[in-house]
């Protein structure tokens, strides 16, 4: 891609930015910095990463058995929600796979939550490999579904929904392990590998966006003048070239934040075995007059400043030692 084409791609990206993304764009240095601890904390874990998930090391479970397991889990944590509701509401779509197929990473992890374009219905889609790990994907997506308001998400809701979903995923994963279920460790490792890759990608995009917002250009010369180095320039451009029109810096930031917060919230839950504060946060993020600072305050943080990063890093290190190594 020539400089001129890159310029147009960046220009189009900024001009066509979703209003949600503009909130991140206005404070790029802050949000750009969220990527650094994610990359630094996960680099040692994934330096020798082998992403093979071994289906033979994962317990087989049929669809209705997974639903039953999830309902037992919700009962155990005192959450008044029944997974059958989404089936009754016609909001659940299963994507079926052959779990003996060699190409499996995405199939193991495939899940999404969205509003249907025609009538704005809440919907989730999850993989069905006939394995217990399908229920982990479903618990994650059900968490999104539970804080999916009828008329679309607020910015605060969008910002925190991934954090709540990942926290539920970790609590449920831990619950399954404690109840003697068999799950290949690479399943949860590959989830975290996703956050690592997301942070690297987001960092590259935001690094160039910041340059563009300051200089109105993204040539190597601009980069060198602004950052006093060209070290990461080529790599950042390679990443930027590949992003599609629907790339969202708010969504990418939501993933970064979830990685930083979820292990902390997971241990906060485990300390007292009390899910109530998470259920409260689940409601709070949808309140009309609530901002992100209120939510951070509710969970005992300032808003991911330097002090927070110190506290959060402790939980991440503990989590990586206990679950990812
Ligand atoms: Zn999610």
PDB file of C-alpha atoms and ligand atoms in Angstrom:
ATOM      1  CA  UNK A   1       0.000   0.000   0.000  1.00  0.00           C
ATOM      2  CA  UNK A   2       1.412   3.391  -1.001  1.00  0.00           C
ATOM      3  CA  UNK A   3       1.582   6.315   1.456  1.00  0.00           C
ATOM      4  CA  UNK A   4      -1.321   7.943  -0.358  1.00  0.00           C
ATOM      5  CA  UNK A   5      -3.549   4.879  -0.067  1.00  0.00           C
ATOM      6  CA  UNK A   6      -2.654   4.540   3.604  1.00  0.00           C
ATOM      7  CA  UNK A   7      -3.541   8.166   4.142  1.00  0.00           C
ATOM      8  CA  UNK A   8      -6.962   7.644   2.527  1.00  0.00           C
ATOM      9  CA  UNK A   9      -7.579   4.479   4.525  1.00  0.00           C
ATOM     10  CA  UNK A  10      -6.791   6.316   7.777  1.00  0.00           C
ATOM     11  CA  UNK A  11      -8.769   9.357   6.715  1.00  0.00           C
ATOM     12  CA  UNK A  12     -11.823   7.172   5.915  1.00  0.00           C
ATOM     13  CA  UNK A  13     -11.411   5.344   9.203  1.00  0.00           C
ATOM     14  CA  UNK A  14     -11.498   8.606  11.189  1.00  0.00           C
ATOM     15  CA  UNK A  15     -14.237  10.264   9.133  1.00  0.00           C
ATOM     16  CA  UNK A  16     -16.536   7.231   9.275  1.00  0.00           C
ATOM     17  CA  UNK A  17     -15.842   6.499  12.922  1.00  0.00           C
ATOM     18  CA  UNK A  18     -18.807   5.276  14.960  1.00  0.00           C
ATOM     19  CA  UNK A  19     -19.825   7.864  17.617  1.00  0.00           C
ATOM     20  CA  UNK A  20     -18.890   5.238  20.229  1.00  0.00           C
ATOM     21  CA  UNK A  21     -15.349   5.151  18.880  1.00  0.00           C
ATOM     22  CA  UNK A  22     -15.124   8.933  19.063  1.00  0.00           C
ATOM     23  CA  UNK A  23     -15.195   8.741  22.871  1.00  0.00           C
ATOM     24  CA  UNK A  24     -12.036   6.633  22.727  1.00  0.00           C
ATOM     25  CA  UNK A  25     -10.510   8.786  19.970  1.00  0.00           C
ATOM     26  CA  UNK A  26     -10.834  11.888  22.154  1.00  0.00           C
ATOM     27  CA  UNK A  27      -8.638  10.279  24.821  1.00  0.00           C
ATOM     28  CA  UNK A  28      -6.330   8.169  22.727  1.00  0.00           C
ATOM     29  CA  UNK A  29      -3.168   8.375  24.894  1.00  0.00           C
ATOM     30  CA  UNK A  30      -5.076   6.983  27.906  1.00  0.00           C
ATOM     31  CA  UNK A  31      -6.742   4.133  26.032  1.00  0.00           C
ATOM     32  CA  UNK A  32      -3.629   3.394  24.008  1.00  0.00           C
ATOM     33  CA  UNK A  33      -1.771   2.895  27.294  1.00  0.00           C
ATOM     34  CA  UNK A  34      -4.239   0.150  28.390  1.00  0.00           C
ATOM     35  CA  UNK A  35      -2.646  -2.122  25.810  1.00  0.00           C
ATOM     36  CA  UNK A  36       0.823  -1.949  27.314  1.00  0.00           C
ATOM     37  CA  UNK A  37       0.170  -3.878  30.572  1.00  0.00           C
ATOM     38  CA  UNK A  38      -1.857  -6.481  28.631  1.00  0.00           C
ATOM     39  CA  UNK A  39       1.045  -7.086  26.250  1.00  0.00           C
ATOM     40  CA  UNK A  40       3.681  -7.032  29.005  1.00  0.00           C
ATOM     41  CA  UNK A  41       1.757  -9.366  31.297  1.00  0.00           C
ATOM     42  CA  UNK A  42       0.926 -11.914  28.617  1.00  0.00           C
ATOM     43  CA  UNK A  43       4.157 -11.905  26.622  1.00  0.00           C
ATOM     44  CA  UNK A  44       5.931 -14.390  28.942  1.00  0.00           C
ATOM     45  CA  UNK A  45       2.913 -16.723  28.901  1.00  0.00           C
ATOM     46  CA  UNK A  46       2.638 -16.809  25.136  1.00  0.00           C
ATOM     47  CA  UNK A  47       6.269 -16.679  24.063  1.00  0.00           C
ATOM     48  CA  UNK A  48       6.191 -20.445  23.436  1.00  0.00           C
ATOM     49  CA  UNK A  49       2.481 -20.707  22.707  1.00  0.00           C
ATOM     50  CA  UNK A  50       1.145 -23.878  21.177  1.00  0.00           C
ATOM     51  CA  UNK A  51      -2.456 -23.222  20.285  1.00  0.00           C
ATOM     52  CA  UNK A  52      -3.559 -26.809  19.726  1.00  0.00           C
ATOM     53  CA  UNK A  53      -6.718 -27.600  21.657  1.00  0.00           C
ATOM     54  CA  UNK A  54      -7.001 -31.367  22.095  1.00  0.00           C
ATOM     55  CA  UNK A  55     -10.637 -32.520  21.819  1.00  0.00           C
ATOM     56  CA  UNK A  56      -9.727 -35.911  23.285  1.00  0.00           C
ATOM     57  CA  UNK A  57      -8.795 -34.097  26.517  1.00  0.00           C
ATOM     58  CA  UNK A  58     -12.249 -32.492  26.762  1.00  0.00           C
ATOM     59  CA  UNK A  59     -15.333 -34.160  28.215  1.00  0.00           C
ATOM     60  CA  UNK A  60     -18.136 -34.873  25.751  1.00  0.00           C
ATOM     61  CA  UNK A  61     -21.480 -33.287  26.532  1.00  0.00           C
ATOM     62  CA  UNK A  62     -24.703 -33.110  24.614  1.00  0.00           C
ATOM     63  CA  UNK A  63     -26.600 -29.842  24.213  1.00  0.00           C
ATOM     64  CA  UNK A  64     -29.200 -30.528  26.932  1.00  0.00           C
ATOM     65  CA  UNK A  65     -26.480 -31.741  29.350  1.00  0.00           C
ATOM     66  CA  UNK A  66     -24.620 -28.437  28.921  1.00  0.00           C
ATOM     67  CA  UNK A  67     -27.813 -26.452  29.558  1.00  0.00           C
ATOM     68  CA  UNK A  68     -28.408 -28.497  32.710  1.00  0.00           C
ATOM     69  CA  UNK A  69     -24.833 -27.872  33.892  1.00  0.00           C
ATOM     70  CA  UNK A  70     -25.204 -24.114  33.363  1.00  0.00           C
ATOM     71  CA  UNK A  71     -28.473 -23.994  35.290  1.00  0.00           C
ATOM     72  CA  UNK A  72     -26.887 -25.895  38.188  1.00  0.00           C
ATOM     73  CA  UNK A  73     -24.020 -23.369  38.154  1.00  0.00           C
ATOM     74  CA  UNK A  74     -26.402 -20.381  38.191  1.00  0.00           C
ATOM     75  CA  UNK A  75     -28.245 -21.945  41.111  1.00  0.00           C
ATOM     76  CA  UNK A  76     -24.959 -22.476  42.967  1.00  0.00           C
ATOM     77  CA  UNK A  77     -23.918 -18.804  42.623  1.00  0.00           C
ATOM     78  CA  UNK A  78     -27.436 -17.596  43.458  1.00  0.00           C
ATOM     79  CA  UNK A  79     -28.187 -16.103  40.051  1.00  0.00           C
ATOM     80  CA  UNK A  80     -31.872 -16.060  39.180  1.00  0.00           C
ATOM     81  CA  UNK A  81     -31.577 -16.828  35.501  1.00  0.00           C
ATOM     82  CA  UNK A  82     -32.485 -19.962  33.587  1.00  0.00           C
ATOM     83  CA  UNK A  83     -30.625 -20.805  30.371  1.00  0.00           C
ATOM     84  CA  UNK A  84     -33.832 -22.335  29.008  1.00  0.00           C
ATOM     85  CA  UNK A  85     -35.259 -18.796  28.769  1.00  0.00           C
ATOM     86  CA  UNK A  86     -33.130 -17.973  25.723  1.00  0.00           C
ATOM     87  CA  UNK A  87     -34.320 -21.161  24.033  1.00  0.00           C
ATOM     88  CA  UNK A  88     -37.951 -20.334  24.850  1.00  0.00           C
ATOM     89  CA  UNK A  89     -37.435 -16.754  23.576  1.00  0.00           C
ATOM     90  CA  UNK A  90     -35.965 -18.109  20.347  1.00  0.00           C
ATOM     91  CA  UNK A  91     -32.806 -16.109  21.043  1.00  0.00           C
ATOM     92  CA  UNK A  92     -30.299 -18.965  20.822  1.00  0.00           C
ATOM     93  CA  UNK A  93     -28.711 -20.246  17.635  1.00  0.00           C
ATOM     94  CA  UNK A  94     -26.331 -23.168  17.728  1.00  0.00           C
ATOM     95  CA  UNK A  95     -23.685 -23.546  15.066  1.00  0.00           C
ATOM     96  CA  UNK A  96     -22.943 -27.249  14.677  1.00  0.00           C
ATOM     97  CA  UNK A  97     -19.507 -28.678  13.981  1.00  0.00           C
ATOM     98  CA  UNK A  98     -17.829 -32.009  13.635  1.00  0.00           C
ATOM     99  CA  UNK A  99     -15.432 -32.051  16.576  1.00  0.00           C
ATOM    100  CA  UNK A 100     -13.106 -34.524  14.854  1.00  0.00           C
ATOM    101  CA  UNK A 101     -12.387 -31.986  12.126  1.00  0.00           C
ATOM    102  CA  UNK A 102      -8.710 -30.904  12.382  1.00  0.00           C
ATOM    103  CA  UNK A 103      -9.450 -27.191  11.888  1.00  0.00           C
ATOM    104  CA  UNK A 104     -10.902 -26.457  15.271  1.00  0.00           C
ATOM    105  CA  UNK A 105      -9.620 -23.398  17.147  1.00  0.00           C
ATOM    106  CA  UNK A 106     -12.382 -21.045  16.045  1.00  0.00           C
ATOM    107  CA  UNK A 107     -14.961 -23.770  16.243  1.00  0.00           C
ATOM    108  CA  UNK A 108     -14.113 -24.417  19.877  1.00  0.00           C
ATOM    109  CA  UNK A 109     -14.514 -20.754  20.726  1.00  0.00           C
ATOM    110  CA  UNK A 110     -17.183 -19.520  18.354  1.00  0.00           C
ATOM    111  CA  UNK A 111     -19.804 -17.369  20.035  1.00  0.00           C
ATOM    112  CA  UNK A 112     -21.387 -13.959  19.566  1.00  0.00           C
ATOM    113  CA  UNK A 113     -24.145 -11.743  20.877  1.00  0.00           C
ATOM    114  CA  UNK A 114     -25.936  -9.118  18.830  1.00  0.00           C
ATOM    115  CA  UNK A 115     -29.207  -7.375  17.945  1.00  0.00           C
ATOM    116  CA  UNK A 116     -30.909  -8.636  14.791  1.00  0.00           C
ATOM    117  CA  UNK A 117     -30.844  -5.953  12.101  1.00  0.00           C
ATOM    118  CA  UNK A 118     -34.457  -6.290  10.999  1.00  0.00           C
ATOM    119  CA  UNK A 119     -36.345  -6.129  14.315  1.00  0.00           C
ATOM    120  CA  UNK A 120     -33.650  -5.401  16.936  1.00  0.00           C
ATOM    121  CA  UNK A 121     -34.196  -8.683  18.761  1.00  0.00           C
ATOM    122  CA  UNK A 122     -31.538  -9.894  21.225  1.00  0.00           C
ATOM    123  CA  UNK A 123     -29.741 -12.928  19.901  1.00  0.00           C
ATOM    124  CA  UNK A 124     -26.816 -15.195  20.744  1.00  0.00           C
ATOM    125  CA  UNK A 125     -24.971 -17.685  18.602  1.00  0.00           C
ATOM    126  CA  UNK A 126     -22.679 -20.363  19.992  1.00  0.00           C
ATOM    127  CA  UNK A 127     -20.728 -23.359  18.760  1.00  0.00           C
ATOM    128  CA  UNK A 128     -21.838 -26.913  19.366  1.00  0.00           C
ATOM    129  CA  UNK A 129     -18.976 -29.380  19.208  1.00  0.00           C
ATOM    130  CA  UNK A 130     -20.661 -31.838  21.556  1.00  0.00           C
ATOM    131  CA  UNK A 131     -18.151 -30.866  24.263  1.00  0.00           C
ATOM    132  CA  UNK A 132     -18.334 -29.382  27.758  1.00  0.00           C
ATOM    133  CA  UNK A 133     -16.365 -26.357  26.503  1.00  0.00           C
ATOM    134  CA  UNK A 134     -19.441 -25.345  24.445  1.00  0.00           C
ATOM    135  CA  UNK A 135     -21.092 -24.570  27.783  1.00  0.00           C
ATOM    136  CA  UNK A 136     -18.211 -22.196  28.678  1.00  0.00           C
ATOM    137  CA  UNK A 137     -18.779 -20.297  25.423  1.00  0.00           C
ATOM    138  CA  UNK A 138     -22.504 -20.244  26.190  1.00  0.00           C
ATOM    139  CA  UNK A 139     -22.016 -18.899  29.750  1.00  0.00           C
ATOM    140  CA  UNK A 140     -19.907 -16.084  28.262  1.00  0.00           C
ATOM    141  CA  UNK A 141     -22.561 -15.189  25.677  1.00  0.00           C
ATOM    142  CA  UNK A 142     -25.396 -15.525  28.222  1.00  0.00           C
ATOM    143  CA  UNK A 143     -23.609 -12.931  30.339  1.00  0.00           C
ATOM    144  CA  UNK A 144     -23.710 -10.505  27.385  1.00  0.00           C
ATOM    145  CA  UNK A 145     -27.363 -11.396  26.843  1.00  0.00           C
ATOM    146  CA  UNK A 146     -28.230 -10.681  30.481  1.00  0.00           C
ATOM    147  CA  UNK A 147     -27.002  -7.078  30.233  1.00  0.00           C
ATOM    148  CA  UNK A 148     -28.264  -6.529  26.704  1.00  0.00           C
ATOM    149  CA  UNK A 149     -30.963  -3.872  27.067  1.00  0.00           C
ATOM    150  CA  UNK A 150     -34.032  -3.916  24.862  1.00  0.00           C
ATOM    151  CA  UNK A 151     -33.164  -0.719  23.012  1.00  0.00           C
ATOM    152  CA  UNK A 152     -29.434  -1.125  22.424  1.00  0.00           C
ATOM    153  CA  UNK A 153     -26.387  -0.723  24.633  1.00  0.00           C
ATOM    154  CA  UNK A 154     -25.162   2.478  26.246  1.00  0.00           C
ATOM    155  CA  UNK A 155     -21.461   3.353  25.898  1.00  0.00           C
ATOM    156  CA  UNK A 156     -20.890   2.316  29.521  1.00  0.00           C
ATOM    157  CA  UNK A 157     -22.745  -0.942  28.855  1.00  0.00           C
ATOM    158  CA  UNK A 158     -20.632  -1.598  25.781  1.00  0.00           C
ATOM    159  CA  UNK A 159     -17.480  -0.741  27.737  1.00  0.00           C
ATOM    160  CA  UNK A 160     -18.117  -3.209  30.584  1.00  0.00           C
ATOM    161  CA  UNK A 161     -20.083  -6.053  28.993  1.00  0.00           C
ATOM    162  CA  UNK A 162     -16.933  -7.901  27.924  1.00  0.00           C
ATOM    163  CA  UNK A 163     -15.499  -7.604  31.444  1.00  0.00           C
ATOM    164  CA  UNK A 164     -18.614  -9.197  32.948  1.00  0.00           C
ATOM    165  CA  UNK A 165     -18.698 -11.940  30.297  1.00  0.00           C
ATOM    166  CA  UNK A 166     -15.057 -12.873  30.804  1.00  0.00           C
ATOM    167  CA  UNK A 167     -15.477 -12.830  34.588  1.00  0.00           C
ATOM    168  CA  UNK A 168     -18.459 -15.209  34.326  1.00  0.00           C
ATOM    169  CA  UNK A 169     -16.418 -17.395  31.987  1.00  0.00           C
ATOM    170  CA  UNK A 170     -13.580 -17.636  34.533  1.00  0.00           C
ATOM    171  CA  UNK A 171     -15.894 -18.314  37.480  1.00  0.00           C
ATOM    172  CA  UNK A 172     -17.692 -21.036  35.500  1.00  0.00           C
ATOM    173  CA  UNK A 173     -14.439 -22.566  34.226  1.00  0.00           C
ATOM    174  CA  UNK A 174     -13.134 -22.733  37.799  1.00  0.00           C
ATOM    175  CA  UNK A 175     -16.452 -24.239  38.949  1.00  0.00           C
ATOM    176  CA  UNK A 176     -16.185 -26.984  36.309  1.00  0.00           C
ATOM    177  CA  UNK A 177     -12.602 -27.799  37.312  1.00  0.00           C
ATOM    178  CA  UNK A 178     -13.567 -27.910  40.998  1.00  0.00           C
ATOM    179  CA  UNK A 179     -16.335 -30.357  40.142  1.00  0.00           C
ATOM    180  CA  UNK A 180     -13.890 -32.737  38.488  1.00  0.00           C
ATOM    181  CA  UNK A 181     -14.714 -32.009  34.834  1.00  0.00           C
ATOM    182  CA  UNK A 182     -12.094 -32.675  32.179  1.00  0.00           C
ATOM    183  CA  UNK A 183     -11.033 -29.652  30.075  1.00  0.00           C
ATOM    184  CA  UNK A 184      -7.844 -29.243  28.053  1.00  0.00           C
ATOM    185  CA  UNK A 185      -5.929 -26.303  29.558  1.00  0.00           C
ATOM    186  CA  UNK A 186      -5.276 -24.972  26.061  1.00  0.00           C
ATOM    187  CA  UNK A 187      -8.938 -24.048  25.828  1.00  0.00           C
ATOM    188  CA  UNK A 188      -8.632 -21.296  28.451  1.00  0.00           C
ATOM    189  CA  UNK A 189      -5.111 -20.410  27.283  1.00  0.00           C
ATOM    190  CA  UNK A 190      -6.385 -19.772  23.779  1.00  0.00           C
ATOM    191  CA  UNK A 191      -9.034 -17.416  25.225  1.00  0.00           C
ATOM    192  CA  UNK A 192      -6.265 -15.337  26.756  1.00  0.00           C
ATOM    193  CA  UNK A 193      -4.164 -15.543  23.633  1.00  0.00           C
ATOM    194  CA  UNK A 194      -7.028 -13.733  21.941  1.00  0.00           C
ATOM    195  CA  UNK A 195      -6.681 -10.804  24.416  1.00  0.00           C
ATOM    196  CA  UNK A 196      -2.958 -10.723  23.816  1.00  0.00           C
ATOM    197  CA  UNK A 197      -3.401 -10.533  20.039  1.00  0.00           C
ATOM    198  CA  UNK A 198      -6.182  -7.970  20.424  1.00  0.00           C
ATOM    199  CA  UNK A 199      -3.918  -5.727  22.526  1.00  0.00           C
ATOM    200  CA  UNK A 200      -1.069  -5.950  19.996  1.00  0.00           C
ATOM    201  CA  UNK A 201      -3.455  -5.090  17.170  1.00  0.00           C
ATOM    202  CA  UNK A 202      -5.171  -2.266  19.107  1.00  0.00           C
ATOM    203  CA  UNK A 203      -1.819  -0.807  20.116  1.00  0.00           C
ATOM    204  CA  UNK A 204      -0.657  -0.657  16.485  1.00  0.00           C
ATOM    205  CA  UNK A 205      -3.888   0.960  15.301  1.00  0.00           C
ATOM    206  CA  UNK A 206      -4.012   3.495  18.153  1.00  0.00           C
ATOM    207  CA  UNK A 207      -0.322   4.361  17.755  1.00  0.00           C
ATOM    208  CA  UNK A 208      -1.018   5.395  14.139  1.00  0.00           C
ATOM    209  CA  UNK A 209      -4.347   7.031  15.002  1.00  0.00           C
ATOM    210  CA  UNK A 210      -2.651   9.179  17.614  1.00  0.00           C
ATOM    211  CA  UNK A 211      -0.055  10.245  15.057  1.00  0.00           C
ATOM    212  CA  UNK A 212      -2.779  11.025  12.517  1.00  0.00           C
ATOM    213  CA  UNK A 213      -4.796  13.044  15.041  1.00  0.00           C
ATOM    214  CA  UNK A 214      -1.727  15.147  15.835  1.00  0.00           C
ATOM    215  CA  UNK A 215      -0.032  15.451  12.416  1.00  0.00           C
ATOM    216  CA  UNK A 216      -2.767  14.643   9.912  1.00  0.00           C
ATOM    217  CA  UNK A 217      -0.427  12.155   8.227  1.00  0.00           C
ATOM    218  CA  UNK A 218       0.994   8.669   8.736  1.00  0.00           C
ATOM    219  CA  UNK A 219       4.164   8.490   6.625  1.00  0.00           C
ATOM    220  CA  UNK A 220       7.340   7.022   8.109  1.00  0.00           C
ATOM    221  CA  UNK A 221       8.762  10.556   8.286  1.00  0.00           C
ATOM    222  CA  UNK A 222       5.701  11.776  10.264  1.00  0.00           C
ATOM    223  CA  UNK A 223       6.095   8.805  12.573  1.00  0.00           C
ATOM    224  CA  UNK A 224       9.793   9.457  13.156  1.00  0.00           C
ATOM    225  CA  UNK A 225       9.196  13.139  13.878  1.00  0.00           C
ATOM    226  CA  UNK A 226       6.402  12.387  16.340  1.00  0.00           C
ATOM    227  CA  UNK A 227       7.785   9.323  18.137  1.00  0.00           C
ATOM    228  CA  UNK A 228      11.544   9.914  17.637  1.00  0.00           C
ATOM    229  CA  UNK A 229      11.927   6.388  16.324  1.00  0.00           C
ATOM    230  CA  UNK A 230      10.736   4.246  13.421  1.00  0.00           C
ATOM    231  CA  UNK A 231      11.059   0.973  15.383  1.00  0.00           C
ATOM    232  CA  UNK A 232       7.421  -0.145  15.275  1.00  0.00           C
ATOM    233  CA  UNK A 233       6.350   1.753  12.173  1.00  0.00           C
ATOM    234  CA  UNK A 234       6.429  -1.057   9.595  1.00  0.00           C
ATOM    235  CA  UNK A 235       4.768  -3.541  11.939  1.00  0.00           C
ATOM    236  CA  UNK A 236       2.003  -1.045  12.835  1.00  0.00           C
ATOM    237  CA  UNK A 237       1.338  -0.319   9.169  1.00  0.00           C
ATOM    238  CA  UNK A 238       1.081  -4.054   8.396  1.00  0.00           C
ATOM    239  CA  UNK A 239      -1.574  -4.384  11.128  1.00  0.00           C
ATOM    240  CA  UNK A 240      -3.418  -1.255  10.038  1.00  0.00           C
ATOM    241  CA  UNK A 241      -3.536  -2.378   6.383  1.00  0.00           C
ATOM    242  CA  UNK A 242      -5.462  -5.493   7.397  1.00  0.00           C
ATOM    243  CA  UNK A 243      -8.165  -3.903   9.543  1.00  0.00           C
ATOM    244  CA  UNK A 244     -11.630  -3.880   8.032  1.00  0.00           C
ATOM    245  CA  UNK A 245     -14.204  -1.061   7.926  1.00  0.00           C
ATOM    246  CA  UNK A 246     -16.022  -2.418  10.961  1.00  0.00           C
ATOM    247  CA  UNK A 247     -12.926  -2.363  13.191  1.00  0.00           C
ATOM    248  CA  UNK A 248     -13.906  -0.575  16.383  1.00  0.00           C
ATOM    249  CA  UNK A 249     -11.454   0.945  18.869  1.00  0.00           C
ATOM    250  CA  UNK A 250     -14.193   0.881  21.522  1.00  0.00           C
ATOM    251  CA  UNK A 251     -14.708  -2.873  21.080  1.00  0.00           C
ATOM    252  CA  UNK A 252     -10.920  -3.436  21.098  1.00  0.00           C
ATOM    253  CA  UNK A 253     -10.651  -1.318  24.266  1.00  0.00           C
ATOM    254  CA  UNK A 254     -13.518  -3.295  25.835  1.00  0.00           C
ATOM    255  CA  UNK A 255     -11.446  -6.457  25.329  1.00  0.00           C
ATOM    256  CA  UNK A 256      -8.346  -4.852  26.857  1.00  0.00           C
ATOM    257  CA  UNK A 257     -10.302  -3.632  29.852  1.00  0.00           C
ATOM    258  CA  UNK A 258     -11.933  -7.039  30.329  1.00  0.00           C
ATOM    259  CA  UNK A 259      -8.553  -8.750  30.371  1.00  0.00           C
ATOM    260  CA  UNK A 260      -7.269  -6.248  32.944  1.00  0.00           C
ATOM    261  CA  UNK A 261     -10.357  -6.452  35.172  1.00  0.00           C
ATOM    262  CA  UNK A 262     -11.652 -10.020  34.920  1.00  0.00           C
ATOM    263  CA  UNK A 263      -8.938 -11.842  36.922  1.00  0.00           C
ATOM    264  CA  UNK A 264      -9.292  -9.164  39.646  1.00  0.00           C
ATOM    265  CA  UNK A 265     -13.080  -9.582  39.759  1.00  0.00           C
ATOM    266  CA  UNK A 266     -12.693 -13.357  39.639  1.00  0.00           C
ATOM    267  CA  UNK A 267     -10.552 -13.365  42.814  1.00  0.00           C
ATOM    268  CA  UNK A 268     -12.819 -10.770  44.426  1.00  0.00           C
ATOM    269  CA  UNK A 269     -15.697 -13.230  43.858  1.00  0.00           C
ATOM    270  CA  UNK A 270     -13.694 -16.219  45.079  1.00  0.00           C
ATOM    271  CA  UNK A 271     -12.697 -14.470  48.301  1.00  0.00           C
ATOM    272  CA  UNK A 272     -16.265 -14.493  49.659  1.00  0.00           C
ATOM    273  CA  UNK A 273     -17.992 -16.770  47.152  1.00  0.00           C
ATOM    274  CA  UNK A 274     -20.497 -13.966  46.717  1.00  0.00           C
ATOM    275  CA  UNK A 275     -21.790 -13.204  43.225  1.00  0.00           C
ATOM    276  CA  UNK A 276     -24.023 -10.332  44.334  1.00  0.00           C
ATOM    277  CA  UNK A 277     -21.584  -7.479  43.508  1.00  0.00           C
ATOM    278  CA  UNK A 278     -21.250  -8.777  39.950  1.00  0.00           C
ATOM    279  CA  UNK A 279     -24.997  -9.013  39.531  1.00  0.00           C
ATOM    280  CA  UNK A 280     -25.217  -5.463  40.853  1.00  0.00           C
ATOM    281  CA  UNK A 281     -22.599  -4.275  38.333  1.00  0.00           C
ATOM    282  CA  UNK A 282     -24.543  -6.089  35.634  1.00  0.00           C
ATOM    283  CA  UNK A 283     -27.528  -3.811  36.404  1.00  0.00           C
ATOM    284  CA  UNK A 284     -25.462  -0.691  37.098  1.00  0.00           C
ATOM    285  CA  UNK A 285     -23.810  -0.510  33.643  1.00  0.00           C
ATOM    286  CA  UNK A 286     -27.239   0.015  32.076  1.00  0.00           C
ATOM    287  CA  UNK A 287     -28.408   2.808  34.371  1.00  0.00           C
ATOM    288  CA  UNK A 288     -28.946   5.980  32.297  1.00  0.00           C
ATOM    289  CA  UNK A 289     -26.972   8.399  34.491  1.00  0.00           C
ATOM    290  CA  UNK A 290     -24.031   6.149  35.265  1.00  0.00           C
ATOM    291  CA  UNK A 291     -20.567   6.793  33.852  1.00  0.00           C
ATOM    292  CA  UNK A 292     -17.512   4.536  33.729  1.00  0.00           C
ATOM    293  CA  UNK A 293     -15.987   6.211  36.823  1.00  0.00           C
ATOM    294  CA  UNK A 294     -19.050   5.224  38.904  1.00  0.00           C
ATOM    295  CA  UNK A 295     -18.589   1.611  37.811  1.00  0.00           C
ATOM    296  CA  UNK A 296     -14.865   1.614  38.577  1.00  0.00           C
ATOM    297  CA  UNK A 297     -15.574   3.099  41.995  1.00  0.00           C
ATOM    298  CA  UNK A 298     -18.134   0.369  42.669  1.00  0.00           C
ATOM    299  CA  UNK A 299     -15.483  -2.321  42.206  1.00  0.00           C
ATOM    300  CA  UNK A 300     -12.867  -0.459  44.266  1.00  0.00           C
ATOM    301  CA  UNK A 301     -10.781   1.069  41.457  1.00  0.00           C
ATOM    302  CA  UNK A 302      -9.906   4.580  40.276  1.00  0.00           C
ATOM    303  CA  UNK A 303     -10.344   3.935  36.552  1.00  0.00           C
ATOM    304  CA  UNK A 304      -7.229   1.981  35.535  1.00  0.00           C
ATOM    305  CA  UNK A 305      -4.599   4.505  36.562  1.00  0.00           C
ATOM    306  CA  UNK A 306      -1.064   3.485  37.578  1.00  0.00           C
ATOM    307  CA  UNK A 307      -2.175   2.359  41.054  1.00  0.00           C
ATOM    308  CA  UNK A 308      -4.966   0.260  39.566  1.00  0.00           C
ATOM    309  CA  UNK A 309      -2.579  -1.379  37.105  1.00  0.00           C
ATOM    310  CA  UNK A 310      -0.410  -2.458  40.072  1.00  0.00           C
ATOM    311  CA  UNK A 311      -3.402  -4.023  41.834  1.00  0.00           C
ATOM    312  CA  UNK A 312      -4.775  -5.605  38.645  1.00  0.00           C
ATOM    313  CA  UNK A 313      -1.385  -6.968  37.616  1.00  0.00           C
ATOM    314  CA  UNK A 314      -1.187  -8.944  40.858  1.00  0.00           C
ATOM    315  CA  UNK A 315      -4.432 -10.769  40.029  1.00  0.00           C
ATOM    316  CA  UNK A 316      -3.363 -11.348  36.431  1.00  0.00           C
ATOM    317  CA  UNK A 317      -0.023 -12.815  37.542  1.00  0.00           C
ATOM    318  CA  UNK A 318      -1.785 -15.022  40.064  1.00  0.00           C
ATOM    319  CA  UNK A 319      -4.317 -16.128  37.465  1.00  0.00           C
ATOM    320  CA  UNK A 320      -1.705 -16.890  34.807  1.00  0.00           C
ATOM    321  CA  UNK A 321       0.302 -18.959  37.339  1.00  0.00           C
ATOM    322  CA  UNK A 322      -2.717 -20.881  38.557  1.00  0.00           C
ATOM    323  CA  UNK A 323      -4.608 -21.421  35.297  1.00  0.00           C
ATOM    324  CA  UNK A 324      -2.529 -20.654  32.220  1.00  0.00           C
ATOM    325  CA  UNK A 325       0.894 -22.204  32.886  1.00  0.00           C
TER     326      UNK A 325
HETATM  327 ZN1  LIG B   1     -17.680 -11.481  24.630  1.00  0.00          ZN
END
